[in-house]
Amino acid sequence: MQKIKDLFKKTWFLGCLVIIFATSVLWNIPIEKRKYGLSESSLVTDYTGLLPERVVRVVKAADRQELQKIAKQANESGQRISVAGLQHSQGGHTYYKDGVVLDMRTYNRILEINELQKTVRVEAGATWEDVQDAILPYGLALKVTQSQSIFTIGGSLSVNGHGRDIRFGPMAGTVKEMTLLTPTGEIKRLTSRGDSEEWMKYVLGGYGLFGVILDVTLELTDNDIYTIHTEKLKTEEYESYFNNLMKDDNAAMHYARVSVAPSSFLDEMYVIDYNHTGKQDRSTSLKGEQGVRLSKLALDLGRHGGGMEDLFWRAQKKYIASIDKKEITRNNAMRSESTFMEFTKPGRVEVLQEYFVPVHSYEEYIKDLKKLLSADDKNDDFKVHNITVRYAAKDNLTSLNYAKEDMLGLVVLIQHGLKEKEIAEATAIIRDWTDLTLKYDGTYYLPYYRYQTKEQFKASYPDWEKFRTEKLKRDSNEVFQNLFYDHYIK
Amino acid sequence: MSYKQYIPLVVTVGQVAIFPYYIIWLKGVSLTFSLFAWFFAAFSFSAAWGYQMYQSKKDKNNIHISFIYIGMGIVYIITGFIKTTFENLPYIVLLLQIILGVLQGYFRAWHSGQKAYYLQVVHHYLIVGFMMIGLSFVKVISPAVFIAVFGFLLCGCGFLSLVKKTS
């Protein structure tokens, strides 16, 4: 005891105590989450918070009879309904002015896992993480999901999301069966083979405008173990690299990153492939968020642009080189970290945009893009922080399809200010970027904030009129509405 | 009473009077209660360190207390001029808490050794009591304004004691 007392009288000991404590606090300072979400008392927003709106009621989904009752009543009374999951869609897809919002997050049970047929039946409000948790002990994994597992099943299917898998096509293709609550309040059981009324074509990638997905049966595959292969490339080498990769049966998943650092702007890339090892896994647990603080620190440095962005790119390359030849399970490859991307700075916003271009146009497209964007955006308001490249296979299954042929999708993380002038500038750049994409027979993704004009939407999605006709045919009272529908389609 | 007696009184009265505003500000920048508590823990550990630093000093007459005042003043000024919350603020606040803790511990150790300490303690409690009643009628502009004003006052005290000492 005396020794402890003596120790506390030492200046060096107290100094050490402060340093150790401060370091542990530094490490544990929480990463602030964006404040957004559903609320009856104040304005509703989605993840970006750019479109605040008042709604009359938020209903936590509990059972299908209640949901059916709400839909029937709305159909008779003219009430509008929107469907919300985790609200990561950024263009007001999940709410509507003075409408009722169905909060599906509570409708999240795993209903059945069929190990033999490799399927899972799950309610639409469950997240991909919930599904991964349930199927992991069976040695099973999802065929297609986004690279992060934080989204709800219903939300992802409503935007027909895509991820790193290069073999199983669009996410819509992995839906075997579906239970749908139609706008007239009818509950329909749909199967992918027996869907003569083409409900699935409009519900999948239908942005919640054709009814409520209640549950789905998804096709699964084995939880394979992959070896990671990483490589640094010049942008002009990527197209042939990718074409060769597609011919290699050993390759299962793939994505790439393009440099947005000033010194190698759109010149350098690195690729990350997941190759079959022939082994499968039943025991490796799902990985949690790893290295979030370091990743966030690095991204925050990159957010400053200029030399800092060069430093960030070098750090990324080092990290990517360090995971080369490592093994990972399929389930873990499908659940990347997301918390490190949190950004909360008053007066500024970070948004995503995604552009799709045919695989064969990639090289020319990037060359033209280089002329459009500023290589060093340190002093610009409009900043590009990250571009990830992913493959989106040709999609014949959905109406508003973004991949009319095999495409490469460029997922772009953008930051800009919120003053009128700054938003106008960002809109102008994004519209120019969209025009360039259209020039190469490409398109842009619809779950994000709607900077694009209606003309650009029509050019990107030529089937939009058919989509609208079908919407009005199946939902003649326009019960299911959201701000996206209002803006582009109505 | 000379400046040597007044300045410590201003510092101790000011610290107590400004404390409620500082707490409001700190609460605003803390993301969670745990973090709020950790900020205080960091302050306390640092104050113990500062206190011990003074006590272990061999030549207690050769103390540049003016710089301690100026240091504390700068911390309060920075606090007062941080306009709004931003992502990296908790990291800066932690650093400020540590600096403030060390300086306050050091000041307290020095102060308790002064001849007028006993009288100053009594006076400071009385003044603070009356001041707080007065302040309760003032509509809060913003805690940051009061904190910054106190920062400038401390810097003024520091420079005054420096000038007097030199002259």
XYZ file of C-alpha atoms in Angstrom:
657
model
C 0.000 0.000 0.000
C 2.829 2.331 0.960
C 4.512 1.546 -2.346
C 1.367 2.580 -4.233
C 1.152 5.791 -2.194
C 4.792 6.511 -2.977
C 4.166 5.832 -6.627
C 1.375 8.403 -6.757
C 3.814 10.988 -5.425
C 6.071 10.523 -8.444
C 5.674 13.109 -11.189
C 6.736 10.660 -13.906
C 4.134 8.138 -12.758
C 1.302 10.680 -12.884
C 2.551 11.817 -16.301
C 2.459 8.226 -17.543
C -1.047 7.819 -16.118
C -2.244 10.864 -18.066
C -0.616 9.693 -21.291
C -1.978 6.132 -20.998
C -5.452 7.343 -20.117
C -5.506 9.983 -22.844
C -4.372 7.416 -25.427
C -7.120 5.011 -24.442
C -9.716 7.814 -24.574
C -8.414 8.869 -27.998
C -8.896 5.309 -29.193
C -12.417 5.116 -27.833
C -13.856 8.444 -28.884
C -16.987 7.308 -30.713
C -17.314 7.988 -34.393
C -20.294 10.252 -34.753
C -23.164 8.907 -36.746
C -25.230 11.031 -39.042
C -28.494 12.089 -37.488
C -31.227 11.005 -39.851
C -34.299 8.869 -39.792
C -38.005 8.549 -39.347
C -39.890 10.853 -37.030
C -43.499 11.898 -36.641
C -42.680 14.984 -34.605
C -40.064 16.503 -36.871
C -38.906 16.251 -40.433
C -38.014 12.888 -41.946
C -34.769 12.509 -43.877
C -32.792 9.701 -45.416
C -29.090 9.000 -45.005
C -27.902 12.152 -46.743
C -30.476 14.412 -45.124
C -30.827 16.548 -48.241
C -34.579 16.169 -48.590
C -36.284 16.798 -45.244
C -40.040 16.274 -45.330
C -42.909 15.910 -42.889
C -44.865 12.675 -42.767
C -48.143 12.034 -40.972
C -47.410 8.646 -39.488
C -44.658 6.095 -39.092
C -45.916 2.533 -38.701
C -43.576 -0.091 -37.355
C -44.329 -3.187 -39.388
C -45.400 -6.032 -37.127
C -47.624 -8.449 -39.039
C -48.855 -8.788 -42.574
C -52.549 -8.432 -41.650
C -51.908 -4.986 -40.228
C -49.894 -3.974 -43.300
C -52.655 -5.335 -45.522
C -55.224 -3.262 -43.628
C -53.132 -0.096 -44.021
C -52.736 -0.664 -47.780
C -56.470 -1.315 -48.275
C -57.436 1.756 -46.270
C -54.939 3.911 -48.164
C -56.280 2.644 -51.470
C -59.755 3.759 -50.466
C -58.883 7.017 -48.739
C -56.172 8.345 -51.040
C -53.504 8.198 -48.340
C -49.927 7.802 -49.646
C -47.610 5.059 -48.412
C -43.824 4.804 -48.555
C -41.676 1.887 -47.522
C -38.505 2.396 -45.469
C -35.743 0.103 -44.330
C -32.452 1.559 -43.178
C -32.881 4.551 -45.496
C -29.509 4.395 -47.168
C -31.156 5.320 -50.459
C -30.410 8.996 -50.754
C -33.030 10.515 -53.022
C -36.152 10.479 -50.829
C -37.096 6.924 -51.849
C -38.387 6.047 -48.384
C -40.891 8.780 -47.565
C -43.376 11.204 -49.051
C -44.868 14.498 -47.973
C -47.805 13.891 -45.615
C -47.632 10.180 -46.284
C -47.538 7.102 -44.079
C -44.154 5.431 -43.764
C -43.955 1.706 -43.180
C -40.850 1.158 -41.080
C -39.910 -2.376 -42.082
C -36.940 -2.774 -39.728
C -39.080 -4.615 -37.200
C -40.277 -7.093 -39.815
C -37.072 -9.059 -39.759
C -37.459 -12.753 -38.954
C -35.498 -15.509 -40.632
C -38.344 -17.860 -41.570
C -36.663 -20.918 -43.028
C -33.255 -22.207 -44.047
C -33.220 -25.116 -46.482
C -29.729 -26.567 -46.326
C -30.384 -29.104 -49.046
C -31.813 -26.678 -51.595
C -29.491 -23.921 -50.381
C -32.181 -21.318 -49.835
C -33.208 -18.956 -47.071
C -36.667 -17.439 -46.586
C -36.497 -14.165 -44.757
C -38.701 -11.186 -43.959
C -37.815 -8.030 -45.888
C -36.812 -5.895 -42.905
C -33.950 -8.215 -41.928
C -30.463 -7.031 -42.787
C -27.960 -9.012 -44.811
C -26.041 -9.339 -41.572
C -29.073 -11.069 -39.985
C -29.104 -13.521 -42.882
C -25.359 -14.112 -42.705
C -25.653 -14.810 -38.977
C -28.365 -17.389 -39.629
C -26.811 -19.228 -42.579
C -23.204 -19.290 -41.380
C -23.560 -22.485 -39.272
C -24.838 -24.316 -42.377
C -21.717 -23.433 -44.357
C -23.819 -21.288 -46.697
C -23.370 -17.802 -48.092
C -25.306 -15.316 -50.190
C -24.979 -15.393 -53.950
C -25.177 -11.627 -54.416
C -25.186 -8.795 -51.931
C -23.643 -5.379 -51.616
C -20.108 -5.186 -50.294
C -21.522 -4.143 -46.913
C -24.069 -6.137 -44.941
C -25.795 -3.237 -43.191
C -28.760 -2.819 -45.563
C -32.188 -4.427 -45.347
C -33.114 -7.211 -47.792
C -36.203 -5.335 -48.980
C -34.241 -2.133 -49.525
C -31.458 -3.837 -51.464
C -33.912 -5.694 -53.684
C -35.875 -2.505 -54.303
C -32.720 -0.905 -55.703
C -31.515 -4.194 -57.263
C -28.142 -3.735 -55.584
C -24.933 -5.324 -56.786
C -21.647 -6.169 -55.152
C -18.349 -7.907 -55.685
C -19.523 -11.216 -57.099
C -18.783 -11.519 -60.827
C -20.557 -14.832 -61.456
C -24.149 -14.689 -60.256
C -25.474 -11.668 -62.168
C -27.827 -9.080 -60.698
C -29.235 -9.412 -57.197
C -32.753 -9.766 -58.648
C -31.653 -13.070 -60.179
C -31.119 -14.661 -56.773
C -34.762 -14.243 -55.685
C -36.536 -17.581 -55.994
C -39.836 -16.660 -54.387
C -41.431 -13.587 -52.925
C -44.497 -12.584 -50.913
C -45.781 -9.218 -52.005
C -48.403 -6.902 -50.576
C -49.859 -5.196 -53.647
C -51.193 -1.632 -53.718
C -54.764 -2.954 -53.566
C -53.974 -4.802 -50.346
C -53.743 -8.243 -51.900
C -51.056 -10.649 -50.715
C -49.431 -12.464 -53.618
C -47.001 -15.347 -53.567
C -44.671 -14.985 -56.548
C -42.136 -17.410 -57.929
C -39.379 -16.471 -60.350
C -40.484 -19.152 -62.817
C -44.236 -18.685 -62.520
C -44.417 -14.908 -62.532
C -46.606 -14.563 -65.619
C -47.929 -11.173 -64.494
C -44.342 -9.888 -64.302
C -44.711 -8.498 -60.798
C -41.100 -9.288 -59.960
C -39.834 -7.368 -62.973
C -41.278 -4.197 -61.465
C -40.938 -4.873 -57.749
C -37.221 -5.755 -57.959
C -35.484 -2.504 -58.716
C -38.867 -0.812 -58.351
C -37.915 1.546 -55.517
C -40.898 0.597 -53.355
C -43.473 1.803 -55.887
C -45.218 -1.496 -56.627
C -46.039 -2.721 -53.142
C -44.359 -4.045 -50.049
C -41.964 -6.959 -50.248
C -42.988 -8.998 -47.219
C -40.596 -11.896 -47.479
C -38.295 -13.458 -50.046
C -36.670 -16.804 -50.650
C -33.094 -16.238 -51.731
C -30.785 -18.674 -53.464
C -27.582 -19.379 -51.567
C -24.226 -20.863 -52.361
C -21.408 -22.405 -50.335
C -19.362 -20.347 -47.921
C -16.193 -20.837 -49.949
C -12.755 -19.827 -48.799
C -10.951 -17.520 -51.174
C -7.401 -16.299 -51.499
C -7.092 -12.600 -52.068
C -5.052 -11.407 -55.002
C -4.150 -7.726 -55.227
C -2.268 -5.892 -57.928
C -1.407 -2.348 -58.897
C -2.267 -1.410 -62.480
C -2.252 1.490 -64.877
C -5.792 2.519 -65.780
C -5.260 1.595 -69.428
C -4.321 -1.953 -68.408
C -7.538 -2.566 -66.500
C -9.874 -3.487 -69.362
C -7.721 -6.353 -70.579
C -6.991 -7.387 -66.993
C -10.717 -7.572 -66.307
C -11.529 -9.467 -69.526
C -8.879 -12.053 -68.662
C -10.244 -12.288 -65.133
C -13.727 -13.068 -66.434
C -12.279 -15.953 -68.451
C -10.603 -17.371 -65.366
C -13.034 -19.796 -63.701
C -11.011 -19.555 -60.541
C -12.045 -15.926 -59.967
C -15.188 -15.516 -57.892
C -15.262 -11.922 -56.768
C -13.526 -8.752 -57.781
C -13.443 -5.022 -57.337
C -10.987 -2.230 -58.012
C -10.149 1.293 -56.919
C -9.043 4.185 -59.096
C -6.724 6.823 -57.722
C -8.244 10.241 -57.077
C -4.982 11.506 -55.567
C -3.507 14.482 -57.470
C -0.205 12.806 -58.385
C -1.814 9.737 -59.982
C -5.309 11.053 -60.697
C -7.264 8.422 -62.664
C -3.939 6.972 -63.851
C -3.381 4.323 -61.231
C -5.634 1.571 -59.988
C -5.441 -1.411 -57.779
C -7.471 -4.551 -58.151
C -8.634 -6.987 -55.507
C -9.694 -10.467 -56.615
C -11.093 -13.326 -54.553
C -10.032 -16.661 -56.027
C -11.381 -20.120 -55.224
C -9.226 -22.342 -53.037
C -11.538 -25.350 -53.308
C -12.085 -25.191 -49.554
C -15.273 -24.352 -47.727
C -15.937 -23.049 -44.258
C -18.465 -23.678 -41.486
C -16.617 -22.411 -38.479
C -15.057 -18.992 -39.135
C -17.161 -16.372 -37.409
C -18.362 -13.228 -39.127
C -15.860 -10.440 -38.859
C -16.845 -7.235 -37.112
C -15.756 -3.744 -38.026
C -11.963 -3.803 -37.984
C -9.482 -0.941 -37.967
C -12.318 1.585 -38.166
C -10.451 4.339 -36.359
C -7.332 4.049 -38.482
C -9.344 3.846 -41.695
C -11.354 6.879 -40.648
C -8.232 8.821 -39.752
C -6.744 7.986 -43.141
C -9.959 8.914 -44.965
C -10.233 12.153 -42.987
C -6.688 13.023 -44.080
C -7.613 12.202 -47.666
C -10.642 14.457 -47.349
C -8.277 17.436 -47.132
C -7.143 16.804 -50.716
C -3.762 17.746 -52.215
C -0.729 16.128 -50.601
C -2.919 14.530 -47.960
C -4.887 12.702 -50.621
C -1.604 11.440 -52.100
C -0.683 10.202 -48.636
C -4.073 8.494 -48.303
C -3.665 6.773 -51.659
C -0.189 5.545 -50.671
C -1.614 4.237 -47.382
C -4.384 2.428 -49.265
C -1.884 0.823 -51.609
C 0.220 -0.355 -48.689
C -2.821 -1.821 -46.980
C -3.974 -3.551 -50.161
C -0.508 -5.007 -50.722
C -0.560 -6.317 -47.149
C -3.701 -8.432 -47.713
C -2.350 -10.081 -50.870
C -2.442 -13.906 -50.616
C -4.501 -13.867 -47.434
C -7.531 -16.132 -47.125
C -11.064 -14.979 -46.451
C -14.474 -16.630 -46.390
C -17.174 -15.600 -48.841
C -19.382 -14.340 -46.028
C -16.606 -12.132 -44.703
C -15.721 -10.818 -48.149
C -19.357 -9.626 -48.343
C -19.268 -7.496 -45.192
C -16.831 -4.651 -45.506
C -16.523 -1.949 -42.887
C -18.793 1.058 -43.247
C -18.521 3.093 -40.019
C -15.232 4.692 -41.060
C -17.057 6.528 -43.838
C -19.176 8.553 -41.404
C -18.935 12.239 -42.163
C -20.652 14.929 -40.113
C -19.496 18.416 -40.895
C -22.011 21.248 -40.621
C -22.627 22.917 -43.942
C -21.244 20.043 -45.995
C -22.519 16.724 -47.234
C -21.016 13.544 -48.627
C -23.036 11.750 -51.239
C -22.618 8.750 -53.471
C -23.149 8.592 -57.203
C -22.656 5.582 -59.413
C -22.037 5.553 -63.144
C -22.149 2.440 -65.293
C -20.255 2.116 -68.562
C -19.920 -0.887 -70.859
C -16.791 -2.867 -70.010
C -15.268 -2.227 -73.454
C -15.639 1.562 -73.076
C -13.894 1.832 -69.742
C -10.483 3.057 -70.934
C -11.801 5.802 -73.241
C -14.349 6.834 -70.653
C -11.717 7.336 -67.961
C -9.569 9.330 -70.400
C -12.499 11.679 -71.059
C -13.387 11.821 -67.392
C -9.904 13.060 -66.656
C -10.627 16.124 -68.757
C -13.844 16.781 -66.873
C -12.637 16.614 -63.278
C -10.038 18.574 -61.409
C -7.043 16.401 -60.482
C -6.340 18.362 -57.336
C -9.581 19.419 -55.670
C -7.930 20.715 -52.491
C -9.228 24.226 -53.014
C -12.443 23.246 -54.767
C -15.773 22.934 -53.065
C -16.656 19.821 -55.082
C -14.331 17.036 -54.005
C -14.112 13.436 -55.172
C -12.800 11.214 -52.391
C -13.040 7.726 -53.727
C -13.912 5.759 -56.841
C -14.539 2.032 -56.562
C -15.063 -0.059 -59.666
C -17.389 -3.070 -59.624
C -18.827 -5.348 -62.231
C -22.549 -5.302 -62.998
C -23.628 -8.151 -65.262
C -26.269 -7.657 -67.947
C -29.739 -7.539 -66.394
C -32.882 -8.720 -68.196
C -34.892 -9.169 -65.028
C -35.861 -5.658 -63.988
C -37.604 -2.796 -65.730
C -35.404 0.124 -64.666
C -32.222 -1.821 -65.335
C -28.873 -0.077 -65.159
C -26.953 -2.813 -66.975
C -28.280 -3.295 -70.495
C -25.021 -5.081 -71.217
C -22.087 -6.099 -69.049
C -21.086 -2.945 -67.285
C -18.479 -1.598 -64.932
C -19.974 0.527 -62.189
C -17.961 3.433 -60.789
C -19.134 4.134 -57.251
C -18.077 7.676 -56.457
C -17.877 9.316 -53.051
C -18.345 13.069 -53.409
C -18.295 15.917 -50.911
C -19.715 19.373 -51.470
C -21.086 22.357 -49.580
C -24.730 23.061 -48.870
C -24.951 26.697 -49.917
C -27.177 27.309 -52.929
C -24.174 28.166 -55.115
C -22.240 25.091 -53.967
C -25.159 22.749 -54.642
C -25.625 24.340 -58.065
C -21.941 23.828 -58.865
C -22.049 20.181 -57.742
C -25.213 19.637 -59.776
C -23.560 21.088 -62.883
C -20.483 18.848 -62.552
C -22.569 15.736 -61.884
C -24.793 16.508 -64.885
C -21.717 16.907 -67.111
C -20.427 13.608 -65.744
C -23.789 11.986 -66.510
C -23.718 13.375 -70.070
C -20.257 11.909 -70.541
C -21.514 8.555 -69.244
C -24.492 8.650 -71.604
C -22.122 9.388 -74.486
C -20.536 5.994 -73.804
C -23.951 4.226 -73.651
C -23.720 4.164 -69.919
C -26.164 5.080 -67.224
C -26.308 6.226 -63.639
C -27.724 4.575 -60.536
C -31.053 5.758 -59.146
C -30.832 5.167 -55.361
C -28.732 8.286 -54.894
C -29.579 11.983 -54.710
C -31.236 13.214 -57.928
C -28.805 15.757 -59.357
C -29.615 14.613 -62.864
C -32.268 16.164 -65.119
C -35.408 14.348 -66.157
C -33.994 14.205 -69.703
C -30.903 12.444 -68.418
C -33.133 10.024 -66.531
C -35.148 9.276 -69.665
C -31.994 8.736 -71.706
C -30.524 6.445 -69.058
C -33.696 4.437 -68.534
C -35.538 4.257 -71.870
C -38.092 1.822 -70.409
C -39.238 4.399 -67.888
C -42.526 5.025 -69.680
C -43.397 1.344 -69.560
C -42.447 1.419 -65.888
C -44.877 4.287 -65.341
C -47.645 2.600 -67.335
C -47.253 -0.564 -65.271
C -47.188 1.464 -62.064
C -50.470 3.157 -62.944
C -51.989 -0.147 -64.055
C -51.083 -1.949 -60.831
C -51.448 1.026 -58.496
C -54.128 3.141 -60.150
C -54.671 5.251 -57.029
C -50.900 5.823 -56.681
C -50.893 4.565 -53.104
C -47.163 3.870 -53.061
C -45.303 7.108 -53.493
C -41.984 8.633 -52.629
C -39.999 11.735 -53.512
C -38.069 9.815 -56.181
C -41.322 8.952 -58.007
C -42.509 12.522 -57.715
C -39.304 13.876 -59.199
C -38.587 11.517 -62.072
C -41.612 9.469 -63.046
C -44.929 11.098 -62.146
C -3.628 44.228 -1.299
C -1.089 44.175 -4.122
C -1.452 42.702 -7.605
C 0.117 39.529 -6.169
C -2.942 39.124 -3.976
C -5.587 40.296 -6.444
C -4.613 38.212 -9.442
C -4.937 34.794 -7.752
C -8.307 35.942 -6.455
C -9.466 36.899 -9.943
C -8.239 33.531 -11.226
C -9.961 31.445 -8.551
C -13.218 33.424 -8.620
C -13.249 33.391 -12.386
C -12.621 29.660 -12.619
C -15.565 28.846 -10.377
C -17.887 31.363 -12.013
C -17.014 30.184 -15.486
C -17.323 26.509 -14.603
C -21.094 26.166 -15.251
C -20.644 27.684 -18.712
C -17.696 25.422 -19.382
C -19.768 22.380 -18.367
C -22.555 23.391 -20.755
C -20.025 23.762 -23.553
C -18.324 20.478 -22.721
C -21.660 18.670 -22.644
C -22.410 20.068 -26.070
C -19.223 18.713 -27.597
C -19.359 15.319 -25.863
C -20.954 12.670 -28.016
C -21.882 10.410 -25.104
C -22.000 10.609 -21.326
C -19.007 8.242 -21.132
C -16.948 10.636 -23.188
C -18.082 13.545 -21.020
C -16.916 11.621 -17.942
C -13.644 10.661 -19.604
C -12.947 14.317 -20.364
C -13.291 15.046 -16.660
C -11.116 12.095 -15.735
C -8.439 13.362 -18.118
C -8.660 16.776 -16.483
C -8.330 15.302 -12.974
C -5.387 13.042 -13.768
C -3.650 15.965 -15.439
C -4.363 18.257 -12.480
C -2.758 15.694 -10.133
C 0.217 15.618 -12.470
C 0.460 19.427 -12.547
C 0.136 19.622 -8.763
C 2.911 17.086 -8.323
C 5.068 18.859 -10.872
C 5.018 22.006 -8.710
C 5.543 20.092 -5.474
C 8.585 18.283 -6.819
C 10.162 21.554 -7.919
C 13.188 22.329 -5.822
C 13.275 26.104 -6.256
C 9.708 27.143 -5.522
C 10.522 30.856 -5.637
C 11.520 30.729 -9.274
C 8.022 30.127 -10.676
C 6.746 31.774 -13.826
C 3.144 31.852 -12.677
C 2.359 34.526 -15.309
C 2.791 31.909 -18.017
C 0.418 29.588 -16.208
C -2.255 32.325 -16.313
C -1.570 33.021 -19.980
C -1.677 29.287 -20.767
C -5.036 28.884 -19.050
C -6.289 32.029 -20.783
C -5.302 30.673 -24.200
C -7.174 27.410 -23.535
C -10.344 29.330 -22.632
C -9.960 31.612 -25.648
C -9.593 28.627 -27.986
C -12.631 27.036 -26.359
C -14.618 30.225 -26.784
C -13.681 30.611 -30.430
C -14.494 27.094 -31.540
C -17.637 28.031 -33.392
C -19.390 24.763 -33.903
C -19.153 21.030 -33.493
C -17.160 19.094 -36.058
C -15.883 15.590 -36.358
C -12.444 16.030 -34.835
C -13.555 18.267 -31.980
C -13.494 15.559 -29.254
C -9.792 14.983 -30.010
C -9.044 18.687 -29.593
C -11.167 18.878 -26.441
C -9.245 16.003 -24.882
C -5.981 17.872 -25.494
C -7.453 21.073 -24.055
C -8.668 19.215 -20.965
C -5.195 17.817 -20.366
C -3.473 21.196 -20.763
C -6.054 22.906 -18.564
C -5.771 20.172 -15.934
C -1.984 20.406 -15.737
C -2.065 24.210 -15.521
C -4.801 24.247 -12.910
C -3.092 21.624 -10.760
C 0.139 23.581 -10.982
C -1.623 26.850 -10.120
C -3.456 25.258 -7.174
C -0.207 23.861 -5.756
C 1.473 27.259 -6.100
C -1.553 29.094 -4.737
C -1.879 26.959 -1.617
C 1.680 27.946 -0.687
C 0.971 31.686 -0.819
C 0.668 33.776 2.320
C -2.694 35.246 1.349
C -4.133 31.820 0.427
C -6.421 31.502 3.462
C -7.883 34.997 2.984
C -8.283 34.490 -0.740
C -10.185 31.247 -0.250
C -12.675 32.904 2.075
C -13.060 35.908 -0.213
C -13.372 33.818 -3.331
C -16.239 31.765 -1.906
C -18.088 34.923 -0.921
C -17.490 36.689 -4.234
C -18.495 33.622 -6.223
C -21.726 33.331 -4.250
C -22.729 36.901 -5.015
C -21.516 36.672 -8.613
C -23.520 33.575 -9.336
C -26.693 35.212 -8.021
C -25.956 38.132 -10.325
C -25.172 35.898 -13.290
C -28.426 34.016 -12.815
C -30.242 37.156 -14.012
C -28.122 37.429 -17.126
C -29.575 35.775 -20.210
C -26.955 33.403 -21.532
C -25.614 34.729 -24.820
C -23.594 31.644 -25.454
C -21.363 29.757 -23.026
C -18.544 30.252 -25.514
C -18.737 34.050 -25.163
C -18.302 33.917 -21.365
C -15.521 31.349 -21.655
C -13.620 33.439 -24.196
C -14.040 36.617 -22.151
C -12.606 34.838 -19.141
C -9.743 33.604 -21.320
C -8.886 37.187 -22.257
C -9.118 38.197 -18.573
C -6.659 35.472 -17.603
C -4.257 36.469 -20.364
C -4.526 40.058 -19.098
C -3.694 38.889 -15.562
C -0.728 36.945 -16.914
C 0.687 39.916 -18.818
C 0.055 42.249 -15.881
C 1.935 40.014 -13.461
C 4.707 39.607 -16.017
C 5.045 43.373 -16.468
C 4.921 44.047 -12.730
C 7.477 41.374 -12.030
C 9.830 42.716 -14.684
C 9.460 46.301 -13.477
